[in-house]
Short mmCIF file of C-alpha atoms in Angstrom, two decimals:
data_model
loop_
_atom_site.label_atom_id
_atom_site.label_comp_id
_atom_site.label_asym_id
_atom_site.label_seq_id
_atom_site.Cartn_x
_atom_site.Cartn_y
_atom_site.Cartn_z
CA MET H 10 125.70 43.49 88.75
CA LEU H 11 122.80 44.91 86.72
CA ASN H 12 121.08 42.54 84.30
CA ARG H 13 118.86 43.45 81.33
CA ARG H 14 115.70 43.37 83.45
CA HIS H 15 117.18 45.85 85.90
CA LEU H 16 118.24 48.11 83.03
CA LEU H 17 114.74 47.99 81.56
CA SER H 18 113.24 48.78 84.94
CA ALA H 19 115.61 51.66 85.48
CA GLY H 20 114.81 52.96 82.00
CA ALA H 21 111.09 52.70 82.63
CA ILE H 22 111.45 54.57 85.91
CA ALA H 23 113.52 57.29 84.20
CA LEU H 24 110.92 57.67 81.46
CA ALA H 25 108.11 57.80 83.99
CA PHE H 26 109.99 60.38 86.02
CA THR H 27 110.68 62.52 82.94
CA ALA H 28 107.02 62.32 81.88
CA SER H 29 105.93 63.16 85.42
CA ALA H 30 108.31 66.11 85.63
CA ALA H 31 107.14 67.40 82.26
CA HIS H 32 103.53 67.03 83.32
CA ALA H 33 104.23 68.81 86.58
CA ASP H 34 105.44 71.83 84.60
CA ASP H 35 102.50 71.88 82.17
CA TRP H 36 100.71 74.58 84.16
CA LYS H 37 103.66 76.97 83.77
CA ALA H 38 102.86 77.34 80.07
CA LYS H 39 99.55 78.96 81.01
CA TYR H 40 100.53 80.58 84.31
CA LYS H 41 103.82 82.34 83.70
CA GLU H 42 103.00 84.52 86.73
CA LEU H 43 100.60 84.13 89.64
CA THR H 44 98.69 86.95 91.33
CA PHE H 45 98.13 86.86 95.08
CA ALA H 46 95.67 89.33 96.63
CA VAL H 47 94.96 90.26 100.23
CA VAL H 48 91.84 91.84 101.72
CA PRO H 49 92.69 95.19 103.38
CA ALA H 50 93.21 94.66 107.11
CA GLU H 51 95.85 97.39 107.27
CA ASN H 52 97.17 100.20 105.08
CA ALA H 53 98.78 99.35 101.73
CA SER H 54 102.38 99.88 102.84
CA GLY H 55 101.78 97.61 105.84
CA VAL H 56 100.40 94.83 103.61
CA ALA H 57 103.33 95.15 101.19
CA ASP H 58 105.88 95.02 103.99
CA ARG H 59 104.20 92.04 105.65
CA TYR H 60 103.76 89.93 102.50
CA ALA H 61 106.85 90.76 100.37
CA PRO H 62 109.12 88.06 101.88
CA PHE H 63 106.35 85.45 101.54
CA MET H 64 105.83 86.36 97.87
CA GLU H 65 109.56 85.81 97.27
CA TYR H 66 109.37 82.47 99.08
CA LEU H 67 106.36 81.32 97.01
CA ALA H 68 108.04 82.38 93.78
CA ARG H 69 111.10 80.28 94.63
CA GLU H 70 109.02 77.26 95.59
CA LEU H 71 106.65 77.41 92.60
CA GLY H 72 109.21 78.47 90.01
CA VAL H 73 107.19 81.42 88.65
CA PRO H 74 106.88 85.06 89.80
CA VAL H 75 104.15 85.69 92.38
CA LYS H 76 102.81 89.25 92.25
CA LEU H 77 101.15 90.80 95.30
CA ARG H 78 97.98 92.76 94.58
CA ILE H 79 96.89 95.10 97.34
CA ALA H 80 93.14 95.60 97.06
CA ASN H 81 91.37 98.86 97.91
CA ASP H 82 88.47 96.96 99.44
CA TYR H 83 87.20 93.44 100.05
CA ALA H 84 84.99 93.44 96.96
CA ALA H 85 88.02 93.99 94.71
CA VAL H 86 89.48 90.63 95.80
CA ILE H 87 86.16 88.86 95.27
CA GLU H 88 85.68 90.38 91.81
CA GLY H 89 89.32 89.75 90.87
CA GLN H 90 88.87 86.06 91.55
CA ARG H 91 85.52 86.05 89.74
CA ALA H 92 87.30 87.42 86.66
CA GLY H 93 90.10 84.87 87.03
CA ASN H 94 92.75 87.56 87.48
CA ILE H 95 93.66 86.54 91.05
CA GLN H 96 94.80 82.95 91.41
CA ILE H 97 95.38 83.00 95.19
CA ALA H 98 93.54 85.19 97.70
CA PHE H 99 93.70 85.77 101.42
CA TYR H 100 90.12 86.30 102.58
CA GLY H 101 88.31 86.76 105.82
CA PRO H 102 85.65 84.07 106.44
CA ALA H 103 82.87 86.50 105.44
CA SER H 104 84.47 87.70 102.22
CA TYR H 105 85.23 84.10 101.21
CA SER H 106 81.62 83.16 102.01
CA THR H 107 80.33 86.08 99.94
CA ALA H 108 82.55 85.00 97.05
CA TYR H 109 81.18 81.47 97.32
CA MET H 110 77.56 82.63 97.66
CA THR H 111 77.84 84.84 94.57
CA GLY H 112 79.26 82.10 92.36
CA VAL H 113 83.00 82.73 92.45
CA LYS H 114 84.76 79.44 91.69
CA THR H 115 87.24 79.48 94.55
CA GLU H 116 88.35 76.91 97.13
CA PRO H 117 89.80 77.50 100.59
CA PHE H 118 92.87 75.34 101.20
CA VAL H 119 94.58 76.55 104.39
CA THR H 120 94.13 78.82 107.36
CA THR H 121 96.48 79.45 110.29
CA ARG H 122 96.77 77.84 113.69
CA ASN H 123 97.30 80.18 116.63
CA GLN H 124 100.26 79.64 118.94
CA ASP H 125 97.95 78.24 121.64
CA GLY H 126 96.82 75.52 119.20
CA SER H 127 93.40 77.00 118.47
CA VAL H 128 92.09 77.76 115.00
CA GLY H 129 89.96 80.86 114.50
CA TYR H 130 89.58 84.33 115.98
CA TYR H 131 87.04 86.76 117.44
CA SER H 132 85.27 89.97 116.64
CA VAL H 133 85.46 92.63 119.33
CA ILE H 134 84.06 96.12 119.76
CA TYR H 135 86.48 98.64 121.23
CA VAL H 136 85.77 101.85 123.10
CA LYS H 137 88.25 104.42 124.37
CA ALA H 138 89.61 103.32 127.75
CA ASP H 139 88.62 106.60 129.40
CA SER H 140 85.08 106.60 127.99
CA PRO H 141 82.09 106.25 130.34
CA TYR H 142 80.75 103.14 128.57
CA LYS H 143 80.86 100.01 130.74
CA ASP H 144 78.47 97.71 128.85
CA ILE H 145 77.58 97.39 125.18
CA LYS H 146 74.05 98.59 125.99
CA ASP H 147 75.53 101.92 127.15
CA LEU H 148 76.29 102.64 123.49
CA LYS H 149 72.65 102.99 122.44
CA GLY H 150 72.29 106.00 120.15
CA LYS H 151 76.05 106.28 119.62
CA THR H 152 78.18 105.96 116.48
CA ILE H 153 79.97 102.72 115.53
CA GLY H 154 82.81 102.20 113.08
CA PHE H 155 82.41 99.15 110.84
CA VAL H 156 85.27 98.11 108.56
CA ASP H 157 83.60 96.91 105.34
CA PRO H 158 80.34 95.09 104.51
CA ASN H 159 82.43 92.07 103.48
CA SER H 160 84.52 92.03 106.67
CA THR H 161 83.86 89.23 109.14
CA SER H 162 85.05 90.71 112.44
CA GLY H 163 84.57 94.29 111.31
CA TYR H 164 80.96 94.04 110.15
CA ASN H 165 79.13 90.72 109.88
CA ALA H 166 80.10 89.03 113.14
CA PRO H 167 79.32 92.03 115.38
CA ARG H 168 75.92 92.43 113.75
CA PHE H 169 75.21 88.71 114.09
CA PHE H 170 76.35 88.34 117.70
CA LEU H 171 74.73 91.59 118.82
CA HIS H 172 71.45 90.29 117.38
CA LYS H 173 71.90 87.18 119.54
CA ILE H 174 71.72 89.36 122.67
CA GLY H 175 68.74 91.33 121.39
CA ILE H 176 70.53 94.28 119.77
CA ASP H 177 69.65 95.26 116.20
CA ALA H 178 72.69 97.25 115.07
CA ASP H 179 70.74 99.34 112.54
CA SER H 180 68.27 100.67 115.08
CA PHE H 181 70.51 100.55 118.18
CA PHE H 182 73.30 102.81 116.90
CA SER H 183 72.38 106.28 115.68
CA LYS H 184 74.98 106.09 112.93
CA SER H 185 77.48 103.65 111.45
CA ILE H 186 80.58 104.61 109.48
CA ILE H 187 82.47 102.36 107.07
CA THR H 188 86.15 102.93 107.83
CA GLY H 189 87.64 100.80 105.02
CA SER H 190 90.23 98.92 107.08
CA HIS H 191 90.74 97.64 110.61
CA GLU H 192 93.47 100.19 111.22
CA ASN H 193 91.24 103.03 110.06
CA GLY H 194 88.59 101.90 112.55
CA VAL H 195 90.99 102.25 115.49
CA ILE H 196 92.18 105.62 114.17
CA ALA H 197 88.56 106.84 113.85
CA LEU H 198 87.89 105.76 117.44
CA ASP H 199 91.06 107.43 118.68
CA LYS H 200 90.10 110.70 116.96
CA GLY H 201 86.54 110.59 118.32
CA THR H 202 84.94 110.20 114.89
CA VAL H 203 83.14 107.14 116.28
CA ASP H 204 82.24 106.10 119.83
CA CYS H 205 83.14 102.45 119.28
CA ALA H 206 84.75 100.34 116.57
CA ALA H 207 84.57 96.71 115.47
CA ASP H 208 87.85 94.85 115.00
CA TRP H 209 89.54 91.43 114.98
CA TRP H 210 91.14 89.87 118.04
CA ASN H 211 92.99 86.58 118.58
CA SER H 212 94.23 87.14 122.11
CA ASP H 213 95.33 89.93 124.42
CA THR H 214 98.77 89.80 122.80
CA ASP H 215 97.65 89.24 119.19
CA SER H 216 95.13 91.56 117.57
CA ASN H 217 94.95 94.33 115.03
CA LEU H 218 95.48 96.70 117.94
CA THR H 219 98.69 95.00 119.14
CA ARG H 220 100.03 95.07 115.57
CA MET H 221 99.28 98.80 115.39
CA VAL H 222 101.05 99.25 118.72
CA ALA H 223 104.10 97.41 117.33
CA LYS H 224 104.16 99.88 114.40
CA GLY H 225 103.81 102.89 116.70
CA MET H 226 100.32 103.69 115.43
CA ALA H 227 98.41 103.32 118.72
CA LYS H 228 98.75 102.80 122.46
CA LYS H 229 97.16 99.64 123.79
CA GLU H 230 96.16 101.24 127.10
CA ASP H 231 94.02 103.82 125.25
CA PHE H 232 91.42 101.20 124.28
CA ARG H 233 89.37 98.47 125.90
CA VAL H 234 87.08 95.70 124.68
CA ILE H 235 83.41 96.18 125.56
CA PHE H 236 81.99 93.29 123.49
CA LYS H 237 83.39 90.01 122.14
CA SER H 238 81.83 87.52 119.72
CA GLY H 239 81.91 83.75 119.74
CA LEU H 240 84.81 81.98 118.00
CA LEU H 241 84.91 82.54 114.23
CA ALA H 242 86.43 80.28 111.57
CA GLY H 243 90.02 81.07 110.64
CA SER H 244 90.69 83.42 107.71
CA PRO H 245 91.24 81.24 104.63
CA TYR H 246 93.68 81.32 101.77
CA ALA H 247 91.78 80.25 98.64
CA TYR H 248 92.77 79.41 95.08
CA LEU H 249 90.70 79.34 91.91
CA SER H 250 88.87 76.05 91.49
CA ASP H 251 89.93 75.63 87.87
CA LEU H 252 93.67 75.77 88.53
CA PRO H 253 95.46 72.57 87.42
CA ALA H 254 95.61 69.89 90.12
CA ASP H 255 99.42 69.85 90.11
CA LEU H 256 99.55 73.63 90.59
CA LYS H 257 97.09 73.38 93.49
CA ALA H 258 99.22 70.64 95.06
CA ALA H 259 102.37 72.74 94.64
CA ILE H 260 100.69 75.75 96.26
CA VAL H 261 99.46 73.71 99.23
CA LYS H 262 102.90 72.15 99.71
CA ALA H 263 104.61 75.54 99.60
CA PHE H 264 102.25 76.90 102.26
CA MET H 265 102.57 73.85 104.51
CA ASP H 266 106.37 73.90 104.25
CA ALA H 267 106.69 77.64 104.89
CA PRO H 268 107.04 77.59 108.72
CA THR H 269 110.11 75.33 108.43
CA LYS H 270 111.50 76.29 104.99
CA ASN H 271 111.32 80.04 105.54
CA LYS H 272 110.32 80.78 109.12
CA ALA H 273 111.22 84.46 108.83
CA ALA H 274 108.84 85.01 105.89
CA TYR H 275 106.13 82.97 107.59
CA ASP H 276 106.49 84.77 110.92
CA ARG H 277 106.33 88.16 109.20
CA LEU H 278 102.73 87.42 108.15
CA SER H 279 101.54 87.48 111.77
CA ASP H 280 104.40 89.11 113.70
CA GLY H 281 105.30 85.59 114.83
CA LYS H 282 101.89 84.97 116.40
CA ASP H 283 100.84 82.00 114.24
CA LYS H 284 102.14 78.46 114.69
CA GLU H 285 101.52 76.85 111.28
CA PHE H 286 99.15 76.50 108.36
CA VAL H 287 96.34 73.96 108.69
CA ALA H 288 94.27 72.48 105.86
CA VAL H 289 90.64 73.58 105.42
CA THR H 290 87.81 72.97 102.97
CA HIS H 291 84.54 74.74 102.23
CA LYS H 292 82.86 72.63 104.92
CA ASP H 293 84.77 74.62 107.56
CA TYR H 294 82.93 77.77 106.40
CA GLU H 295 79.36 76.50 106.16
CA ASN H 296 78.44 78.19 109.46
CA THR H 297 79.94 81.45 108.19
CA VAL H 298 77.87 81.20 105.01
CA ASP H 299 74.77 80.85 107.23
CA MET H 300 75.86 83.91 109.25
CA ILE H 301 76.37 86.02 106.11
CA GLN H 302 72.99 84.99 104.75
CA PHE H 303 71.40 85.98 108.06
CA VAL H 304 73.11 89.39 108.08
CA ASN H 305 72.17 89.98 104.44
CA ASP H 306 68.54 89.27 105.29
CA MET H 307 68.76 91.70 108.25
CA ARG H 308 70.12 94.42 105.98
CA LYS H 309 67.32 93.91 103.44
CA LYS H 310 64.73 94.51 106.17
CA HIS H 311 66.22 97.94 106.84
CA SER H 312 66.78 98.93 103.21
#
């Protein structure tokens, strides 16, 4: 039997819950829609197809529409967050670091864990399988395809790790071409526009190349890796620093729950190659910031 004290307690709990629920929805008055942007790893239709189910999942979990913005280049994502027009962004480590270094108020909150339990990925340089090049040093005086100056695996990491073995990319290669996306780099290599191309690589069964193979855009046996970097930090998802704390918490929860709440949408992001999301902070990218600063200094010497 409930006495007056129990009724008061129950009433207090109900009031607290109502106040909490109202507070939890405060951010929706300001953010009636959220914008989610992705740096261009593949062509626009590929990004849309990969992310559409996840956008629907996030919208259901957060209770507001989540609009996918497909950027033309890496800088567009950085500048969109700087302007406050992009609340959530999927960066590479380098583009996040550049955003941070240039004063964008953004915070990384998750990256992905690979199926083997590792976190992070590699930069590789591909050549055509039937080319005569056996060692990276055989490519002296040749043409390389870089993805974008703000790409980690497609620009900054190869320059950094080549420097570590005594190769200055600007003087070693006769010419470099900016391809605009990882897929375009492989296409340029396949067509002979470049002699080698920088790209991202998780494992022999999970890379930009294997995803292109799955879409019928390339044949895996036509290419081989001639150079591989050290392990890079995982690509981060980052939200604007000034988002309300309850919105940030809701976003993190939605991401963390995704592999179990909507496995199909989660698996679509990586063709089923990622295991789960894992929490990260800026501290996880301090080494990348150092790498970007180093590469920026290298570029200034040649400008």
